XYZ file of N, CA and C in Angstrom:
387
model
N -31.565 -4.216 10.844
C -30.396 -3.787 12.391
C -29.123 -4.253 11.595
N -28.958 -5.069 10.967
C -27.620 -5.829 11.094
C -27.150 -4.811 9.655
N -27.856 -4.346 8.817
C -27.231 -3.327 7.791
C -26.999 -2.512 8.200
N -27.448 -1.606 9.665
C -26.906 -0.478 10.484
C -25.326 -1.125 10.759
N -25.154 -1.677 11.475
C -24.331 -2.347 12.116
C -23.021 -2.548 11.154
N -23.375 -2.574 10.218
C -22.143 -3.572 8.985
C -21.832 -2.394 8.345
N -22.567 -0.836 8.158
C -22.306 0.184 7.268
C -21.551 0.995 8.607
N -21.668 0.933 10.181
C -20.803 1.500 10.828
C -19.477 0.711 11.335
N -19.438 -0.453 10.551
C -18.132 -1.432 10.970
C -17.224 -1.097 9.701
N -18.048 -0.309 8.485
C -17.060 -0.303 7.368
C -16.640 1.085 7.150
N -17.489 2.156 8.098
C -17.239 3.401 8.093
C -16.075 3.973 8.205
N -15.411 4.609 7.442
C -14.197 5.217 7.166
C -13.597 6.659 7.830
N -14.838 6.941 8.301
C -14.641 8.570 8.759
C -13.848 8.850 9.898
N -13.811 8.079 10.919
C -13.012 7.922 12.103
C -11.247 7.037 11.715
N -11.157 6.429 10.740
C -9.900 5.339 10.561
C -9.591 6.636 9.653
N -8.000 6.258 10.279
C -6.622 6.880 9.535
C -6.421 6.323 8.117
N -6.110 7.607 7.778
C -5.888 7.130 6.135
C -4.426 6.565 6.223
N -4.061 5.952 4.827
C -1.985 5.543 5.202
C -0.907 6.636 5.236
N -1.609 7.994 4.705
C -0.904 9.049 4.609
C -0.632 9.105 6.391
N -1.630 8.891 7.031
C -1.603 9.441 8.598
C -1.123 8.223 9.149
N -0.838 6.990 8.923
C -0.468 5.914 9.916
C 1.089 6.057 8.934
N 1.426 6.524 8.227
C 2.878 6.899 7.507
C 3.405 7.313 8.736
N 2.920 8.910 8.602
C 3.332 9.469 9.822
C 3.736 9.491 11.274
N 2.529 8.713 11.861
C 2.735 7.806 13.102
C 3.964 7.014 13.298
N 3.670 6.644 12.239
C 5.205 5.287 12.316
C 6.116 6.247 12.112
N 6.506 6.860 11.564
C 7.528 8.299 11.364
C 7.717 8.221 13.074
N 6.991 9.129 13.517
C 7.130 9.094 15.096
C 7.494 8.047 15.669
N 6.854 6.974 15.314
C 7.448 5.887 16.493
C 9.264 5.227 16.210
N 9.699 5.869 15.263
C 10.610 5.400 14.789
C 11.566 6.404 15.070
N 11.438 7.734 15.401
C 11.472 8.782 16.215
C 11.695 8.424 17.752
N 10.632 7.468 17.872
C 10.672 7.376 19.628
C 9.891 8.684 20.346
N 9.081 8.808 19.807
C 7.744 9.936 19.884
C 6.785 9.355 20.651
N 6.542 9.506 21.817
C 6.027 8.768 22.611
C 4.339 8.694 22.491
N 3.980 9.954 22.171
C 2.662 10.293 22.028
C 2.223 10.005 20.711
N 3.268 10.099 19.688
C 2.564 9.300 18.469
C 2.899 7.740 18.343
N 3.440 7.529 19.069
C 3.558 5.736 19.888
C 1.985 5.342 20.397
N 1.904 6.002 21.099
C 0.186 6.025 21.600
C -0.882 6.169 20.477
N -0.515 7.204 19.608
C -1.436 7.110 18.753
C -1.712 5.906 17.618
N -0.871 5.252 17.173
C -0.454 4.491 16.274
C -0.761 3.325 17.099
N -0.718 2.913 18.103
C -1.344 1.969 19.117
C -2.780 2.039 19.399
N -3.362 3.008 19.470
C -5.072 2.963 19.686
C -5.041 3.060 17.832
N -4.512 3.439 16.970
C -5.238 2.971 15.492
C -4.985 1.907 15.354
N -4.147 1.058 15.424
C -3.868 -0.169 14.958
C -4.599 -1.387 15.648
N -4.886 -1.401 16.674
C -5.179 -2.193 17.949
C -6.898 -2.852 17.691
N -7.464 -1.929 16.943
C -8.736 -2.277 16.220
C -8.628 -3.218 15.093
N -7.548 -2.943 14.079
C -7.438 -4.079 13.117
C -6.763 -5.221 13.507
N -6.079 -5.149 14.388
C -5.078 -6.289 15.118
C -6.437 -7.474 15.960
N -7.367 -6.693 16.522
C -8.084 -7.415 16.831
C -9.212 -8.058 16.136
N -9.605 -7.347 14.853
C -10.620 -7.923 14.337
C -9.914 -8.839 13.151
N -8.571 -9.096 13.250
C -7.584 -10.019 12.347
C -8.122 -11.282 13.157
N -7.680 -11.040 14.607
C -7.468 -12.563 15.150
C -8.760 -12.900 15.896
N -9.601 -11.829 15.917
C -11.331 -12.385 16.017
C -11.822 -13.051 14.982
N -11.159 -12.258 13.786
C -11.560 -13.789 12.143
C -10.910 -15.121 12.964
N -9.742 -15.135 13.288
C -9.010 -16.552 13.442
C -10.072 -17.425 14.234
N -10.514 -16.525 15.702
C -11.199 -17.202 16.306
C -12.321 -17.875 15.646
N -13.041 -17.310 14.807
C -14.621 -17.529 14.374
C -14.184 -18.419 13.484
N -13.284 -18.376 12.776
C -12.696 -19.743 12.040
C -12.161 -20.831 12.713
N -12.105 -20.629 14.068
C -11.850 -21.978 14.639
C -10.357 -22.306 14.938
N -9.330 -21.087 14.473
C -8.260 -21.642 13.960
C -7.554 -21.176 14.963
N -7.966 -20.224 16.681
C -7.164 -19.958 17.515
C -8.537 -19.921 18.546
N -7.740 -20.074 19.635
C -9.009 -19.955 21.109
C -9.001 -18.619 21.318
N -10.366 -18.344 21.860
C -10.456 -16.443 22.169
C -9.508 -16.302 22.991
N -9.154 -16.933 24.023
C -8.268 -16.612 25.231
C -6.829 -16.260 24.420
N -6.568 -16.577 23.386
C -5.414 -15.917 22.804
C -5.197 -14.958 22.132
N -6.197 -14.274 22.208
C -6.456 -13.090 20.966
C -5.851 -12.136 21.599
N -5.892 -11.272 23.144
C -4.931 -10.671 23.871
C -3.477 -11.013 23.643
N -2.899 -11.957 23.902
C -1.524 -12.049 23.913
C -1.058 -12.108 22.560
N -1.518 -12.426 21.136
C -1.064 -12.213 20.101
C -1.185 -10.784 19.635
N -2.375 -10.155 20.438
C -2.156 -8.803 19.778
C -0.561 -8.182 20.269
N -0.965 -8.249 21.534
C 0.579 -7.975 22.517
C 2.319 -8.183 21.501
N 2.122 -9.989 21.085
C 3.025 -9.885 20.428
C 3.301 -9.793 18.958
N 2.189 -9.374 18.218
C 1.885 -8.306 16.976
C 2.489 -7.177 17.448
N 2.657 -6.512 18.326
C 2.609 -5.030 18.734
C 4.309 -5.311 19.084
N 4.701 -5.880 19.465
C 6.302 -6.231 19.757
C 6.578 -6.317 18.654
N 6.415 -7.130 17.496
C 7.106 -7.564 16.654
C 6.808 -6.111 15.283
N 5.827 -5.324 15.519
C 6.060 -3.930 14.659
C 7.039 -3.231 15.226
N 6.981 -3.128 16.600
C 8.235 -1.493 17.030
C 9.509 -2.392 16.798
N 9.899 -3.981 16.800
C 11.225 -4.296 16.517
C 11.343 -4.487 15.329
N 10.239 -4.302 14.409
C 10.200 -4.404 12.825
C 10.476 -3.240 12.294
N 10.437 -2.285 12.995
C 10.624 -0.850 12.461
C 11.776 -0.480 11.116
N 12.866 -1.643 11.353
C 14.061 -1.431 10.479
C 13.366 -1.321 8.756
N 12.918 -2.885 8.796
C 12.000 -3.233 7.995
C 10.896 -2.607 7.410
N 10.481 -1.782 8.042
C 9.228 -0.804 7.530
C 9.334 -0.280 6.290
N 8.543 -0.150 5.481
C 8.620 0.276 4.262
C 7.411 1.425 3.778
N 7.269 2.582 3.927
C 6.215 3.519 3.990
C 6.290 3.612 2.314
N 6.469 2.884 1.235
C 5.696 2.942 0.141
C 4.958 1.507 -0.153
N 4.580 1.069 0.926
C 3.793 0.001 0.951
C 2.632 -0.009 1.581
N 1.578 -0.556 1.686
C -0.037 0.160 2.378
C 0.280 0.036 3.686
N 0.060 0.614 4.782
C 0.554 0.419 5.972
C -0.323 -0.777 6.648
N -1.952 -0.954 6.517
C -2.229 -1.927 6.717
C -2.151 -3.566 6.568
N -1.720 -3.433 5.207
C -1.425 -5.036 4.724
C -0.385 -5.282 5.553
N 0.904 -4.290 5.636
C 2.236 -4.822 6.313
C 1.939 -4.803 7.819
N 0.615 -4.332 8.815
C 0.112 -4.681 10.010
C -0.154 -6.011 10.145
N -1.158 -6.461 8.884
C -1.967 -7.948 8.665
C -0.490 -8.710 8.202
N 0.306 -8.409 7.757
C 1.896 -9.562 7.418
C 2.140 -9.959 9.195
N 2.392 -8.509 9.371
C 2.891 -9.165 10.974
C 2.270 -9.857 11.627
N 0.652 -9.526 11.665
C -0.318 -10.315 12.387
C -0.300 -11.830 12.274
N -0.230 -12.189 10.734
C 0.080 -13.334 10.204
C 1.336 -14.000 10.804
N 2.103 -13.134 10.957
C 3.466 -14.211 10.980
C 3.313 -14.045 12.625
N 2.768 -13.341 13.353
C 3.062 -13.441 14.583
C 2.163 -14.901 15.084
N 0.838 -15.158 14.255
C -0.005 -16.223 14.297
C 0.658 -17.196 14.035
N 1.328 -17.422 12.966
C 2.323 -18.874 12.916
C 3.403 -18.949 13.684
N 4.175 -18.288 13.856
C 5.490 -17.930 14.923
C 4.849 -18.292 16.244
N 3.303 -18.438 16.635
C 3.177 -18.530 17.644
C 3.072 -20.436 18.442
N 4.567 -20.320 18.782
C 4.506 -22.152 19.060
C 3.794 -22.351 20.309
N 3.255 -23.807 20.107
C 2.533 -24.457 20.944
C 1.724 -25.599 20.800
N 1.203 -26.406 21.884
C 0.904 -27.412 21.337
C -0.213 -27.565 20.904
N -1.193 -26.470 20.509
C -2.381 -26.310 19.713
C -1.993 -26.061 18.313
N -2.711 -26.424 17.645
C -2.808 -26.716 15.936
C -3.063 -24.959 15.934
N -2.226 -24.824 14.764
C -2.290 -23.481 14.085
C -2.916 -23.516 12.670
N -4.054 -22.817 12.180
C -4.105 -23.037 10.484
C -3.669 -22.217 9.905
N -3.043 -22.392 8.856
C -2.195 -21.238 7.880
C -3.128 -21.613 6.580
N -3.767 -20.526 6.970
C -4.738 -20.389 5.719
C -4.758 -20.436 4.361
N -3.485 -19.381 4.106
C -2.737 -19.471 2.476
C -1.998 -21.126 2.523
N -1.657 -21.754 3.527
C -1.585 -23.097 2.804
C -2.629 -24.109 2.880
N -3.345 -23.821 3.619
C -4.414 -24.655 3.757
C -4.362 -25.908 4.266
N -3.289 -25.723 5.373
C -3.271 -27.238 6.273
C -3.068 -26.406 7.620
N -3.469 -27.711 8.368
C -3.414 -27.032 9.773
C -1.938 -28.029 10.131
N -1.605 -27.130 11.048
C 0.265 -27.502 11.652
C 0.182 -27.581 13.273
N 1.282 -28.124 13.804
C 1.202 -28.383 15.030
C 1.849 -27.262 15.806
N 2.968 -26.539 14.975
C 3.983 -25.916 15.444
C 4.239 -24.884 14.483
N 5.400 -23.642 14.904
C 5.582 -23.024 13.787
C 6.687 -23.351 12.812
N 7.545 -24.170 13.310
C 8.630 -25.070 12.421
C 7.806 -25.700 11.450
N 6.710 -26.668 11.598
C 5.767 -27.225 10.393
C 5.242 -25.817 9.504
N 5.067 -25.021 10.094
C 4.331 -23.648 9.299
C 5.237 -22.880 8.632
N 6.277 -23.094 9.212
C 7.409 -22.490 8.234
C 7.683 -23.675 6.785
N 7.973 -25.024 7.403
C 7.798 -25.824 6.270
C 6.847 -25.450 5.246
N 5.627 -25.702 5.883
C 4.804 -25.517 4.548
C 4.889 -24.245 3.543
N 4.605 -23.230 4.461
C 4.640 -21.662 3.698
C 5.792 -21.828 2.915
């Protein structure tokens, strides 16, 4: 049973490719509402999966996921000028997700997986990385 689940999670049949994601991002830059909504629908599962992984690893609380997804989308839209269409789109989105996670200042500890240390706030995270 787990095998079928794993295969369905990895299925690329319904997943947009890099070229399609780049085209949607170009629409977002042009402020096309329909393409913005399509990009939101395409990227939401990736962001949720990233933050759910952080929950499972004990780095954040489950209740923080929705807020972090919203913050990541805000950063994605604000980061349009720095978007480089020559780079893999999903890698760019995951970099935004990681930066959003580290920039989420609060009293709870955030774990920087790349640095391998627990930090108390985003200032400490930025000093470590």
